[in-house]
Coordinates of C-alpha atoms and ligand atoms in Angstrom, one line a residue:
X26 CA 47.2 -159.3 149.1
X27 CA 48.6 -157.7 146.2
X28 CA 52.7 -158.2 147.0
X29 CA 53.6 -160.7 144.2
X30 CA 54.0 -164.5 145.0
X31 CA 57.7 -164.3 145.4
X32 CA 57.3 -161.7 148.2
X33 CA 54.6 -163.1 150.2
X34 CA 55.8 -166.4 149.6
X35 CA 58.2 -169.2 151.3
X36 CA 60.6 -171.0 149.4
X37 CA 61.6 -174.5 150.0
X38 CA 64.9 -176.0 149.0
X39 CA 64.8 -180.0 148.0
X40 CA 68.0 -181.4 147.8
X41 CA 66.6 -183.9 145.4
X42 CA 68.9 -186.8 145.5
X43 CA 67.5 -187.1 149.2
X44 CA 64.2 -186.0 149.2
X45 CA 62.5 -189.2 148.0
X46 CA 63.5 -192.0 146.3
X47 CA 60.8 -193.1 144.0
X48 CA 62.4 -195.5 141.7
X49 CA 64.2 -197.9 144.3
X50 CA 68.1 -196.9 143.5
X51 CA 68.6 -195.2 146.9
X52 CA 68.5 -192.1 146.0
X53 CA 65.8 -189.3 145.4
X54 CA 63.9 -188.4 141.7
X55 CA 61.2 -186.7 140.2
X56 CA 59.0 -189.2 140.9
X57 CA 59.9 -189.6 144.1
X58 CA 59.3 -185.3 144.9
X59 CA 55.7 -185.8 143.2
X60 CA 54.9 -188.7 145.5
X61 CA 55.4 -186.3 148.5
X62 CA 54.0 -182.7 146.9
X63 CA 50.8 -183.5 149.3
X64 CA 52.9 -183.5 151.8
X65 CA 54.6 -179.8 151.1
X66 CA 51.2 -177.9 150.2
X67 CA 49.6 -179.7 153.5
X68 CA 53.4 -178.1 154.8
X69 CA 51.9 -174.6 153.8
X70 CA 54.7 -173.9 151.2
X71 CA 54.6 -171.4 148.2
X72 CA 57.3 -172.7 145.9
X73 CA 60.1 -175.3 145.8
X74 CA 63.6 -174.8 144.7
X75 CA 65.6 -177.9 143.2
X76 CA 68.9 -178.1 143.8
X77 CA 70.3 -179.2 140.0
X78 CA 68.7 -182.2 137.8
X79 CA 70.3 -181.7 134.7
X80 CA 72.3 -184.4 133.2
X81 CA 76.0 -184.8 134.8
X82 CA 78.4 -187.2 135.8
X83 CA 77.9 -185.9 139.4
X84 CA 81.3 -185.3 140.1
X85 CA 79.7 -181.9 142.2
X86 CA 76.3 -183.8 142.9
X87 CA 75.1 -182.4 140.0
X88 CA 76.4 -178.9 139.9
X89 CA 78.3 -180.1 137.1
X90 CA 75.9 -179.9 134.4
X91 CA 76.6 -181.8 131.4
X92 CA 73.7 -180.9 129.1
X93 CA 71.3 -177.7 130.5
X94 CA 68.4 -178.9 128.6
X95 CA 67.5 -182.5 130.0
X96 CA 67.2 -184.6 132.6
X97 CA 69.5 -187.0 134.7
X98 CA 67.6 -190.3 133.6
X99 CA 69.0 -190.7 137.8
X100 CA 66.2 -188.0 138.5
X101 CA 64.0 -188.8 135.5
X102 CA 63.1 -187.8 132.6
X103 CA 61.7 -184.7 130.7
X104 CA 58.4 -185.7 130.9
X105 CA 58.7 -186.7 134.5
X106 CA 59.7 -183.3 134.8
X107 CA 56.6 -181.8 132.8
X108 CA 54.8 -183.7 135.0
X109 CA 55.7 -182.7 138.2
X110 CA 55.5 -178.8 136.7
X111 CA 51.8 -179.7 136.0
X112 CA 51.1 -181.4 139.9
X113 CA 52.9 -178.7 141.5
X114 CA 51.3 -176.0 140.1
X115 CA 48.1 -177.6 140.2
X116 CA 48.7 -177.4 144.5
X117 CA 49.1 -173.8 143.9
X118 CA 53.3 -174.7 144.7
X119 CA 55.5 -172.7 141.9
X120 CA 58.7 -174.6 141.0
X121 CA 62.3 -173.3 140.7
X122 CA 65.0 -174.7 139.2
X123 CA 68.6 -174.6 140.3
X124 CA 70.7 -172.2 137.3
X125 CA 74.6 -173.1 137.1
X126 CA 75.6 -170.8 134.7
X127 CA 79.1 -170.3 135.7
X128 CA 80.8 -173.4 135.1
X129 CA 79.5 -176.8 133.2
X130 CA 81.0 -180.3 133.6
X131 CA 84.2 -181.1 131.8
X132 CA 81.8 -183.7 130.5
X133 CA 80.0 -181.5 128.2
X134 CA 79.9 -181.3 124.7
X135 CA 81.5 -177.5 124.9
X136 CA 84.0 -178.1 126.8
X137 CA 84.7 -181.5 124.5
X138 CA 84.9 -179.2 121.7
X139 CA 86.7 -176.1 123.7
X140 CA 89.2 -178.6 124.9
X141 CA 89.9 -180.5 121.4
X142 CA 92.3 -178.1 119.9
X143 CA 93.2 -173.7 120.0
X144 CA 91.5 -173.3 117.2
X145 CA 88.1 -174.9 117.8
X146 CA 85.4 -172.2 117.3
X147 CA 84.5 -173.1 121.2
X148 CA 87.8 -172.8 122.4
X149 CA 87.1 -169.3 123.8
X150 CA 84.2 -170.6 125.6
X151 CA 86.3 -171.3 128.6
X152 CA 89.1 -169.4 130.5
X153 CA 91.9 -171.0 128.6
X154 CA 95.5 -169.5 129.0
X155 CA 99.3 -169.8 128.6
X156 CA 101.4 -171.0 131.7
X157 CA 103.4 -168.2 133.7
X158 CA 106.9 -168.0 132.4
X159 CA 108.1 -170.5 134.8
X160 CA 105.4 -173.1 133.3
X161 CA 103.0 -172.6 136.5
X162 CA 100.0 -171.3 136.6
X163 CA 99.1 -168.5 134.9
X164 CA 98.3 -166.6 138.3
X165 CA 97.7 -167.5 142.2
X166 CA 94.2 -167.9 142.0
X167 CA 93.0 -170.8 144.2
X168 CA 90.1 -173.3 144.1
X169 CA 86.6 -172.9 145.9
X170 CA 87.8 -176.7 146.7
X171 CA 90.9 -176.1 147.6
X172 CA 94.5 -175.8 145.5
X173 CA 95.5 -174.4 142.1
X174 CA 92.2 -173.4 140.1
X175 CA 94.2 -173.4 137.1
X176 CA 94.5 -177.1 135.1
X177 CA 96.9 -177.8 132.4
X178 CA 95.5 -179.3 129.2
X179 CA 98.7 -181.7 128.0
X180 CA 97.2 -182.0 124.3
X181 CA 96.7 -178.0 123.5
X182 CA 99.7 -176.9 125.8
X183 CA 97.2 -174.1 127.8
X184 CA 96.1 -174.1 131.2
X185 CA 92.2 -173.9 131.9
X186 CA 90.4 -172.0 135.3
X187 CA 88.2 -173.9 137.2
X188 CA 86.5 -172.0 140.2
X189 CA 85.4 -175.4 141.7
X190 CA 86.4 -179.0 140.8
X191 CA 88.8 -179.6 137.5
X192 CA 85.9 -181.2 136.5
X193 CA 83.6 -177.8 136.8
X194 CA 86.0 -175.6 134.1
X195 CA 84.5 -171.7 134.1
X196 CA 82.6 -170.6 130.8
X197 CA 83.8 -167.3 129.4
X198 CA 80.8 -165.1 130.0
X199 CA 82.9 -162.1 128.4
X200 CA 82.0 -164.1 125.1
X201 CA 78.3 -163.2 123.7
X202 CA 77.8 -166.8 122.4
X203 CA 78.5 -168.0 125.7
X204 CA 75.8 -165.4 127.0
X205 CA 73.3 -166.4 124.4
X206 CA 73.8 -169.4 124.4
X207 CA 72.6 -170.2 128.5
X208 CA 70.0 -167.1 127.9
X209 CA 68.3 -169.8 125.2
X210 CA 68.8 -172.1 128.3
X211 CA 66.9 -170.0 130.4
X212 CA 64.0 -169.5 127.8
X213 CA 64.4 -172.9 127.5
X214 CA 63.0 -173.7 131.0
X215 CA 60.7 -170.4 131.3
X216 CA 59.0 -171.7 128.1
X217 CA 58.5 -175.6 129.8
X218 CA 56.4 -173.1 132.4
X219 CA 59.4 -173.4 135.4
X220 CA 58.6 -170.3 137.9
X221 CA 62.1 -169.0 138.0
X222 CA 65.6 -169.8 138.8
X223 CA 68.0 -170.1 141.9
X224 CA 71.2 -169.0 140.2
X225 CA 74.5 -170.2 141.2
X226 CA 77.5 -168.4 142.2
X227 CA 76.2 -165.7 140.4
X228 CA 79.0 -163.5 141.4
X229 CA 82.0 -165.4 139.9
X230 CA 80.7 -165.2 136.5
X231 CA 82.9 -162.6 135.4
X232 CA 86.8 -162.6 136.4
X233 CA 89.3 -159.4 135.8
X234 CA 90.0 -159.5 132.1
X235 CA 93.9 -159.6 132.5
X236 CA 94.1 -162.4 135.6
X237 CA 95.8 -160.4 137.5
X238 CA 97.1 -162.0 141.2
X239 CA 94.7 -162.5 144.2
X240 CA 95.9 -160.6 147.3
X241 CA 97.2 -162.9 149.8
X242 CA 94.6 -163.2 152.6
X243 CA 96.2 -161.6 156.3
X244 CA 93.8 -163.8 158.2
X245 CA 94.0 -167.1 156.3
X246 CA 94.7 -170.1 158.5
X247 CA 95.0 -173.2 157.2
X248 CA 91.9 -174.7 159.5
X249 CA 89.8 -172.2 157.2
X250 CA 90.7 -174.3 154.2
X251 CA 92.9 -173.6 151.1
X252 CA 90.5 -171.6 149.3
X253 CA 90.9 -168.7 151.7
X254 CA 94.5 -168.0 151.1
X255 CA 93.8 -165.3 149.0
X256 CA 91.1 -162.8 148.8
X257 CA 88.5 -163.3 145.4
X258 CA 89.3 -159.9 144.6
X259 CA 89.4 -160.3 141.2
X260 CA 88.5 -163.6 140.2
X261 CA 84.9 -162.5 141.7
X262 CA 82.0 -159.6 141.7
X263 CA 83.2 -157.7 138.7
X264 CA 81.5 -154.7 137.9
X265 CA 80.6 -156.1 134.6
X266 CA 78.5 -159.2 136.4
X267 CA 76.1 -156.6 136.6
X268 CA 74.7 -156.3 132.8
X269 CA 74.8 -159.6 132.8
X270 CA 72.1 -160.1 135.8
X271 CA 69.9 -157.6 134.2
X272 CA 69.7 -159.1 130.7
X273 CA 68.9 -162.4 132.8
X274 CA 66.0 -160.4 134.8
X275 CA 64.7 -158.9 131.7
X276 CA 64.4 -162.4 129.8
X277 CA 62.7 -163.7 133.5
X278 CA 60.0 -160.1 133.6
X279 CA 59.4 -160.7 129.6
X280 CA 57.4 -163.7 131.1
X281 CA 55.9 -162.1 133.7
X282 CA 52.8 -160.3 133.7
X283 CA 52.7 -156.9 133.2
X284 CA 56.1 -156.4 134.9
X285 CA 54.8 -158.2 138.2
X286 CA 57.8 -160.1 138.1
X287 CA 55.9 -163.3 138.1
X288 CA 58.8 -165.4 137.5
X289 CA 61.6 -164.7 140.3
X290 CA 65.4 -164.9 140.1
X291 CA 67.5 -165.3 143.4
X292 CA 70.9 -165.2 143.2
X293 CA 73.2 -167.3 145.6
X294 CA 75.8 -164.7 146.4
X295 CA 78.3 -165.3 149.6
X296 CA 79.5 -161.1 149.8
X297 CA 79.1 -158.5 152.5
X298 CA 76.0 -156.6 152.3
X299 CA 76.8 -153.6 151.3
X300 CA 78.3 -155.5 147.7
X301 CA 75.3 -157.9 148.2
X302 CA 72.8 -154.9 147.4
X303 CA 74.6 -154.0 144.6
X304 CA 72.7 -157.3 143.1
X305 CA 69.1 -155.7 143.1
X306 CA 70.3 -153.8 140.4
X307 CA 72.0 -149.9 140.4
X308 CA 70.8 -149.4 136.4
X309 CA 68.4 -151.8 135.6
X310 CA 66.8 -154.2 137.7
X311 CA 69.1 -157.7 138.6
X312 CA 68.2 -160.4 141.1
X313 CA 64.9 -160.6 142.9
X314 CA 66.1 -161.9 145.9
X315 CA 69.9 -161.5 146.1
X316 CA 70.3 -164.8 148.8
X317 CA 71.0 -163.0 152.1
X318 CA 73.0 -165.7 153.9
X319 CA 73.4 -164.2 157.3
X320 CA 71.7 -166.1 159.6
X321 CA 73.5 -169.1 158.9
X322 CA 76.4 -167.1 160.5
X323 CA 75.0 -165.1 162.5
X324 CA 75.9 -164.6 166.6
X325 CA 73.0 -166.1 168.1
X326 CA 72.6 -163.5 170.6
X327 CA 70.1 -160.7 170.5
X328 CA 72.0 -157.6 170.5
X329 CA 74.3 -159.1 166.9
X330 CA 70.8 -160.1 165.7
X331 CA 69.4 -157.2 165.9
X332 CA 72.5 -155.2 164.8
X333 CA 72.6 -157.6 161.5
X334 CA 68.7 -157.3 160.7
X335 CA 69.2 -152.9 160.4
X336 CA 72.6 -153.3 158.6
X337 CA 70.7 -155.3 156.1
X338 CA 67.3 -153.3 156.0
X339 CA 69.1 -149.9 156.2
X340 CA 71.2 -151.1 153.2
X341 CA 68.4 -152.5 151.0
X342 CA 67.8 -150.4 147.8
X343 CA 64.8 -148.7 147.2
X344 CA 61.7 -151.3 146.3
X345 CA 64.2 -154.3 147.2
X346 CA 62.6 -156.8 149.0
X347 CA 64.6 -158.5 151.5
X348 CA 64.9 -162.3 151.8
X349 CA 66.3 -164.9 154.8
X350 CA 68.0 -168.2 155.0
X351 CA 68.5 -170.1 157.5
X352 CA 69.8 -172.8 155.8
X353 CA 70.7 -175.2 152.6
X354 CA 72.9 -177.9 150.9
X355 CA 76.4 -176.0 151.8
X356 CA 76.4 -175.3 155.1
X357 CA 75.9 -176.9 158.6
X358 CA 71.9 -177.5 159.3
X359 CA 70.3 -175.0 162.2
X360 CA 69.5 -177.6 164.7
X361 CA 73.6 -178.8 164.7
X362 CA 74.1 -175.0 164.7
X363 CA 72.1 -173.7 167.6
X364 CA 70.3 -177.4 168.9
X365 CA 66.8 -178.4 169.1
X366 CA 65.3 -175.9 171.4
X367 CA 66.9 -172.8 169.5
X368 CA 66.2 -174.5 166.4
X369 CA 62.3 -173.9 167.0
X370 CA 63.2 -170.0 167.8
X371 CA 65.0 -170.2 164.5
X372 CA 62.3 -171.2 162.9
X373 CA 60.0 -168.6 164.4
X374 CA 62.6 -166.0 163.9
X375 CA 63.2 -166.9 159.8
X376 CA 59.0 -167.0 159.5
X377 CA 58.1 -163.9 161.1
X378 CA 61.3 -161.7 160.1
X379 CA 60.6 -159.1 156.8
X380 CA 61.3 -160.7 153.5
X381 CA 60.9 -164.0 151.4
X382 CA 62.1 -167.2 153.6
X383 CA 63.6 -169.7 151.8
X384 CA 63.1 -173.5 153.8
X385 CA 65.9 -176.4 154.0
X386 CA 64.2 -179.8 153.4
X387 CA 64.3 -181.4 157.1
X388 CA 64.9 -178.5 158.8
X389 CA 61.1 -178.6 159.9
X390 CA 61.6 -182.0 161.1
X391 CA 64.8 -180.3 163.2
X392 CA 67.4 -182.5 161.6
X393 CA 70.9 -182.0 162.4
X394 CA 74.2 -182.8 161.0
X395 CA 74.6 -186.4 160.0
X396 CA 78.1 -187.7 161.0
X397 CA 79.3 -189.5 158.3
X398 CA 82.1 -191.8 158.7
X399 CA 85.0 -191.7 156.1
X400 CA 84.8 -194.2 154.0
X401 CA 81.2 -193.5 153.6
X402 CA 82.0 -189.8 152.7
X403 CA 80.9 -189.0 148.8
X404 CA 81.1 -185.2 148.9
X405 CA 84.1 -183.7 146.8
X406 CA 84.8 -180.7 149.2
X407 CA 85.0 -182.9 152.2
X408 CA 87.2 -185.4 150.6
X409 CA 90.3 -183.1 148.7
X410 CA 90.6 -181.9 152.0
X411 CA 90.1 -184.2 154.8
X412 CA 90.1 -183.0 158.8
X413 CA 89.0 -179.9 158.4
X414 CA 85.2 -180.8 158.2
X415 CA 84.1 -179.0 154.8
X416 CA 82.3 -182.1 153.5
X417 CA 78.8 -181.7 153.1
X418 CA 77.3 -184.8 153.3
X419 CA 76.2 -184.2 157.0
X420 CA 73.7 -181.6 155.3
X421 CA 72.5 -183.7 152.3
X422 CA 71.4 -186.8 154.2
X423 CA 68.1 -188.3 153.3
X424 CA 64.7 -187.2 154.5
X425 CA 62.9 -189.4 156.8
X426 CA 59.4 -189.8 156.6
X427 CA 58.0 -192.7 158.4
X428 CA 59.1 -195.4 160.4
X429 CA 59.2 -197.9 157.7
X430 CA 62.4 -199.8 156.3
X431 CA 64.7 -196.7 155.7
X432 CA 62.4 -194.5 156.7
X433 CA 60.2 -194.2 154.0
X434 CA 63.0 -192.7 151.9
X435 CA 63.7 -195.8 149.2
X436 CA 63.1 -199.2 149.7
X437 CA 66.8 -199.9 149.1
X438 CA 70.2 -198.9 151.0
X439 CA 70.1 -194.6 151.2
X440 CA 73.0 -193.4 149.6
X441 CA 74.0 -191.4 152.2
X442 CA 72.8 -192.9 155.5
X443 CA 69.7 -191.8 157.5
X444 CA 69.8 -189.9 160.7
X445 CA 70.2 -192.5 163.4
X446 CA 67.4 -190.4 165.1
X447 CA 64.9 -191.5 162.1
X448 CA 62.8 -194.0 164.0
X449 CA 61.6 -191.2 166.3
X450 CA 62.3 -188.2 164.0
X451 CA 60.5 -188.7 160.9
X452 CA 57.3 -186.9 159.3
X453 CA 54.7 -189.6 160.1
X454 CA 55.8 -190.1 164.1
X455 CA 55.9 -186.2 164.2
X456 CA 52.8 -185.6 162.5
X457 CA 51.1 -187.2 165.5
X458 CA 53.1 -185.8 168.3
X459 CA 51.8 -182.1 169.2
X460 CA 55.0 -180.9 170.5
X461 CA 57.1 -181.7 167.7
X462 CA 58.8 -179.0 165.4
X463 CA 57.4 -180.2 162.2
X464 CA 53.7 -179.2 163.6
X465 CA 55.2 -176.0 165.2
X466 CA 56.7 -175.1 161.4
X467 CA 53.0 -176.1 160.0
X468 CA 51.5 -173.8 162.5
X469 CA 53.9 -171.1 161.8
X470 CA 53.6 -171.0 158.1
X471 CA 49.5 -171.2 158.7
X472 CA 49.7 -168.1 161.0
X473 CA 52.5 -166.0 158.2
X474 CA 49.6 -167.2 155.7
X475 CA 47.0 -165.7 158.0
X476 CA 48.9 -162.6 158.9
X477 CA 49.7 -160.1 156.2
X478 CA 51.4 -158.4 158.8
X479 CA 53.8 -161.0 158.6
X480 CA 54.4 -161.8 154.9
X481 CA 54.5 -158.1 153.8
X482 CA 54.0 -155.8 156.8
X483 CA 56.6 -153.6 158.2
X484 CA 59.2 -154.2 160.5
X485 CA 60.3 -152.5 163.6
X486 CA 62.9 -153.8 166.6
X487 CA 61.1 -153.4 170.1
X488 CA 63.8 -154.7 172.1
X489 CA 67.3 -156.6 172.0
X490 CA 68.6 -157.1 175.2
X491 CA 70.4 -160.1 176.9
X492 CA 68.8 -162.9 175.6
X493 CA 65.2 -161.3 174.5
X494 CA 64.9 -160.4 170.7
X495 CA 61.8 -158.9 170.1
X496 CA 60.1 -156.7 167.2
X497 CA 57.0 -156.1 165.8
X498 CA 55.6 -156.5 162.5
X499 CA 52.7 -154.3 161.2
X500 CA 50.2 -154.3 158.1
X501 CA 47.1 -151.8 158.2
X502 CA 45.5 -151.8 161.2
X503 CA 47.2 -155.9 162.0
X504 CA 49.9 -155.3 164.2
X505 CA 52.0 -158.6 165.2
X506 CA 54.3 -158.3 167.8
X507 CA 57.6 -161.3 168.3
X508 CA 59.4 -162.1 171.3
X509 CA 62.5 -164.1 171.3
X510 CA 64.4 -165.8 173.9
X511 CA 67.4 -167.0 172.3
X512 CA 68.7 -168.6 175.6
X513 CA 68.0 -171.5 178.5
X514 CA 66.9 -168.8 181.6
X515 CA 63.7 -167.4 181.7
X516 CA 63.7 -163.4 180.4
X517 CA 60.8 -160.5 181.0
X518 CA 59.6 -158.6 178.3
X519 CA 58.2 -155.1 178.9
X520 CA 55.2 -155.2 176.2
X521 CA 54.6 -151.7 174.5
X522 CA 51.8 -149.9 176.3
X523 CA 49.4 -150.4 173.4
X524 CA 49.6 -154.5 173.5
X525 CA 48.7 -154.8 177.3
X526 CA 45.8 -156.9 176.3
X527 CA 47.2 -158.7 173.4
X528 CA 46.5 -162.1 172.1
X529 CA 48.7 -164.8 171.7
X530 CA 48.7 -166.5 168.5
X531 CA 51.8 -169.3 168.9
X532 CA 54.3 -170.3 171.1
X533 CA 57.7 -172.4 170.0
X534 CA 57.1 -173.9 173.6
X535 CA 53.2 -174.7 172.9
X536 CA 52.1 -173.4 176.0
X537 CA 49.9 -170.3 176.6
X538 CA 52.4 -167.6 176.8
X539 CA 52.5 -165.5 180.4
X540 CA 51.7 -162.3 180.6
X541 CA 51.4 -160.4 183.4
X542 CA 49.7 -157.1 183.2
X543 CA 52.1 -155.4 180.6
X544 CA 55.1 -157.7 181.0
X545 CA 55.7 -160.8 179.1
X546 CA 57.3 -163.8 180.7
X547 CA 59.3 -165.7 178.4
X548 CA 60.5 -169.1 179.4
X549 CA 63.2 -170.9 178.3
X550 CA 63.7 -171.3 174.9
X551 CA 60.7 -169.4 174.3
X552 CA 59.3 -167.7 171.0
X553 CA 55.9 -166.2 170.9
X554 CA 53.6 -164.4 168.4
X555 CA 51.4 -161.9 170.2
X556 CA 48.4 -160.0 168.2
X557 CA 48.3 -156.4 169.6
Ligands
NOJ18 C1 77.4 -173.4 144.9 C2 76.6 -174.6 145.3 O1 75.6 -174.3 146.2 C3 77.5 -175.7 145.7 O2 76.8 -176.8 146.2 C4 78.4 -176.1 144.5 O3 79.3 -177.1 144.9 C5 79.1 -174.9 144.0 N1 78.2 -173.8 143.8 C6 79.6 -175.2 142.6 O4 78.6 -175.2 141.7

C-alpha cells in the first residue's frame, strides 16, 4: 500500500487519566498506557491519540496546560514519556499528542506575567480589554461553559476573554510571539519523535479584531445550555485561522519525508461542513484530517446516513482525505447513543466507511454512559451548569480490563467509578467470549488491514432504504461490498448482479450471513462484509 500511515491507518483516542493506572493513585499514567500497548497492537491499531499530559492544575482535566513542554508528574515524567515513544513505535503504533494552542491555564507562567500589570511585555499575550461603558463586559460573548466569557482582573482594572473556564484565559494568536512561541512548542514535540498532533478547538484561535457583539441565537433554549445564546460568529472560524493552520502543517511536513506527510495534524473543529472543508487548506495546505464529527450526531437511519456520507464526500477538496468519529471524551459514548446491538453496526459502519477512523478507548468493549451521581461529579461543564446533563464524566470513566479488584484499572479507588457492568464487560472476560464486541472490533480491524479496499478504496452507496444501509467499497480488482441493518426487524437486500456468489467475510451478528440466490437476508441488527 502506498496511501501514507495516517490514511490507511485507525486512530485511537486514550483518555489517559482512565486508561490505566500504573502507579496506584486511581487514576491512569504513562506507565500505566505502556503496560497495556500489547494489548492495542494485539487490538490491530495504527496510532494512539492522548488526550493532554502536560502539566496543569486540571481545572479542565488537563486541557489547561500550565507548561507545554513537560509532563504532569500525575502522568509521569519526561522520560516516562520518551519511553513510551520508544515501545510504541517499536509495535509499529505512531503516537499523537493532544495540541491546546488556544488557551493555557491561568496557572501559567504567561499568563502570571500577562496578568501582573498593562505594561508587562506579555500582557498582549492574552485578549485583555477595557469594560463597556457601563463597567460590563466588553461585549456579549458567552462561555463554551456557560456565562460571561469575559473576567475582570481587579489589580490591572481590564477584563480578560476566556472561551472556556476563567481558568483557561485565550492567548492572542494575532501576536507573532504568541505564534512562535507554541510553533517552538510544536518542534518541541516533533523533535522528541511524537507522530503528530490532535489540535484543539482549532477554530477559536482567532476572534474578530474589534469584539464586535455575537448575534443572539433564534433557536437558543435554555435546555441547550448557556453557551448557545448566541451564535460564535465572530468570536470563531476567522478567516485569518487559516495562515495560521498552514504555518502549523508546514512545520508538521518539514518532518516528513519527502512531503509524505508523515507526521499528521487533525484538527478538532465542531462547524458545518461546508466551513469544515475550508480546513484542508484553500492556499496552502492546513489540517490533515479536519475531525469530521458527524456520526456522533447523526440520525441513525439509513436514508440521513447516507444523505450525510455524499454531503461530506461531495464537499471534500481535491486530494482531501476524509476521516470519521464516532466518538471521544466530549460527547455521549455510541453504545448509550444507539445501545449494544447498533453499537456493533456502528462499529462496522465507522471501519468500513472511506477515510481515517479515529477509535474511543472502550468503545470496543461497547461501554456506555456511566451515570455518575452528584456529588461524585468532577467534570467542570457538568457542574457550572447542573440538570441539563453536559457533564462529561459518564464518557471519561475508567477502562475495565479484567475481573480483578477494580477491574484491573488501579489497585486503588478509580477516580471516577467503574461501569457497574465491569465484572462481565471487561477485556479479559471478552477476550474469551466469541460473541463479544471487543472480538467483533479485533476482527474488523484484521479484515480493514486485509482489505485495501477498505482502508483506501473507493466508495459508492448501493442502497439506503428503510432500515438497510448498504455500499460498496472498491480497490483494483478487490471489491467489498457492506450491508447495514440499522434496525430490530429483519430487511432484504437485493445484491448487485455481479456479487451473486459472493463471500462473506464478517458478520456483527457472527453468524454466516443468508443469501439467497441474489438477495441478502439481513437479520436483526445485522452488519455484514461480503467479498464480491
Ligand atoms: C475541547 C476539548 O475536547 C474539551 O475536552 C475541552 O474541555 C475544551 N476543548 C477546552 O480545551
Amino acid at each position: 500500500m502506498t496511501a501514507p500511515w495516517w490514511q490507511s491507518g485507525v486512530i485511537y483516542q486514550i483518555y489517559p487519566r482512565s486508561f490505566q493506572d500504573g502507579n496506584g493513585d486511581g487514576m491512569g499514567d504513562l506507565r500505566g498506557i505502556g503496560q497495556r500497548l500489547d494489548y492495542l497492537a494485539g487490538l490491530g491499531i495504527d496510532a494512539i491519540w492522548i488526550s493532554p499530559i502536560y502539566p496543569s492544575p486540571m481545572v479542565d482535566f488537563g486541557y489547561d496546560v500550565a507548561d507545554y513542554r513537560d509532563i504532569d508528574p500525575r502522568f509521569g515524567t519526561l522520560a516516562d514519556f520518551d519511553a513510551l515513544l520508544t515501545h510504541a513505535h517499536a509495535r509499529g503504533i505512531r503516537v499523537l499528542l493532544d495540541f491546546v494552542p488556544n488557551h493555557s491555564s491561568d496557572r501559567h507562567p504567561w499568563f502570571v506575567e500577562s496578568r501582573s500589570s498593562r505594561e508587562n511585555p506579555k500582557r498582549d499575550w492574552y485578549l485583555w480589554r477595557d469594560a463597556a461603558a457601563d463597567g460590563g463586559p466588553p461585549n456579549n460573548w458567552v462561555s463554551d461553559f456557560g456565562g460571561s466569557a469575559w473576567e475582570w482582573d481587579e489589580a490591572t482594572g481590564q477584563y480578560y476573554y476566556h472561551a472556556f473556564l476563567k481558568e483557561q484565559p485565550d492567548l492572542n494568536w494575532r501576536n507573532p510571539a504568541v505564534q512562535a512561541a507554541m510553533y517552538d512548542v510544536m518542534r518541541f514535540w516533533f523533535d522528541r519523535g511524537v507522530d503528530g498532533f490532535r489540535i484543539d478547538v482549532l477554530w477559536h484561535l482567532i476572534k474578530a479584531e474589534v469584539f464586535p457583539d455575537n448575534p443572539p441565537n433564534a433557536a437558543y433554549h435554555p435546555a441547550l445550555g448557556d453557551m448557545h445564546r448566541v451564535l460564535q460568529l465572530h468570536s470563531t472560524d476567522q478567516p485569518e485561522v487559516h495562515a495560521i493552520a498552514a504555518e502549523m502543517r508546514a512545520i508538521a511536513d518539514s518532518y516528513g519525508s519527502a512531503g509524505r506527510g508523515e507526521r499528521v495534524l487533525i484538527g478538532e473543529i465542531y462547524l458545518p461542513v461546508d466551513r469544515l472543508m475550508h480546513y484542508y487548506g484553500r492556499e496552502r495546505p492546513e489540517m490533515h484530517l479536519p475531525f469530521n464529527f458527524q456520526l456522533i450526531e447523526a440520525v441513525w437511519e439509513a436514508r440521513a446516513l447516507a444523505t450525510l456520507i455524499a454531503t461530506y464526500e461531495a464537499a471534500l477538496p481535491p486530494g482531501g482525505w476524509p476521516n470519521w468519529v464516532l466518538g471521544n471524551h466530549d460527547r455521549p459514548r455510541v453504545a448509550a447513543r444507539h445501545g449494544q446491538a447498533q453499537a456493533r453496526v456502528a462499529a462496522m459502519l465507522l471501519l468500513t466507511l472511506r477515510g481515517t477512523p479515529t477509535l474511543y478507548y472502550a468503545d470496543e468493549l461497547g461501554m456506555s454512559d456511566v451515570p455518575i451521581p452528584l456529588e461524585q461529579m468532577r467534570d467542570p461543564r457538568g457542574l457550572r451548569e447542573p440538570g441539563l446533563g453536559l457533564g462529561r464524566d459518564p464518557v471519561r470513566t475508567p477502562m475495565s480490563w479484567d475481573g480483578s479488584a477494580h477491574a484491573g484499572f488501579s489497585t486503588v479507588e478509580p477516580w471516577l467509578p467503574l461501569n457497574s457492568d465491569w465484572p462481565a464487560r471487561n477485556v479479559a472476560r471478552m477476550m474469551t467470549d466469541p460473541a463479544s464486541i471487543l472480538l467483533l472490533y479485533h476482527q474488523l480491524l484484521a479484515v480493514r488491514r486485509a482489505h485495501p479496499a477498505l482502508a483506501i478504496g473507493d466508495f459508492a452507496l448501493l442502497a439506503s432504504d428503510g432500515d438497510v444501509l448498504a455500499y460498496e467499497r472498491r480497490e483494483g480488482a478487490q471489491r467489498l461490498i457492506v450491508a447495514l441493518n440499522l434496525g430490530g426487524r429483519r430487511q432484504r437486500l437485493q445484491l448487485p448482479r455481479e456479487a451473486t456468489g459472493c463471500r462473506s467475510l464478517l458478520s456483527t451478528i457472527g453468524a454466516a450471513p443468508l443469501i439467497e440466490n441474489d438477495v441478502l437476508l439481513l437479520r436483526a441488527d445485522e452488519g455484514v462484509i461480503l467479498a464480491a
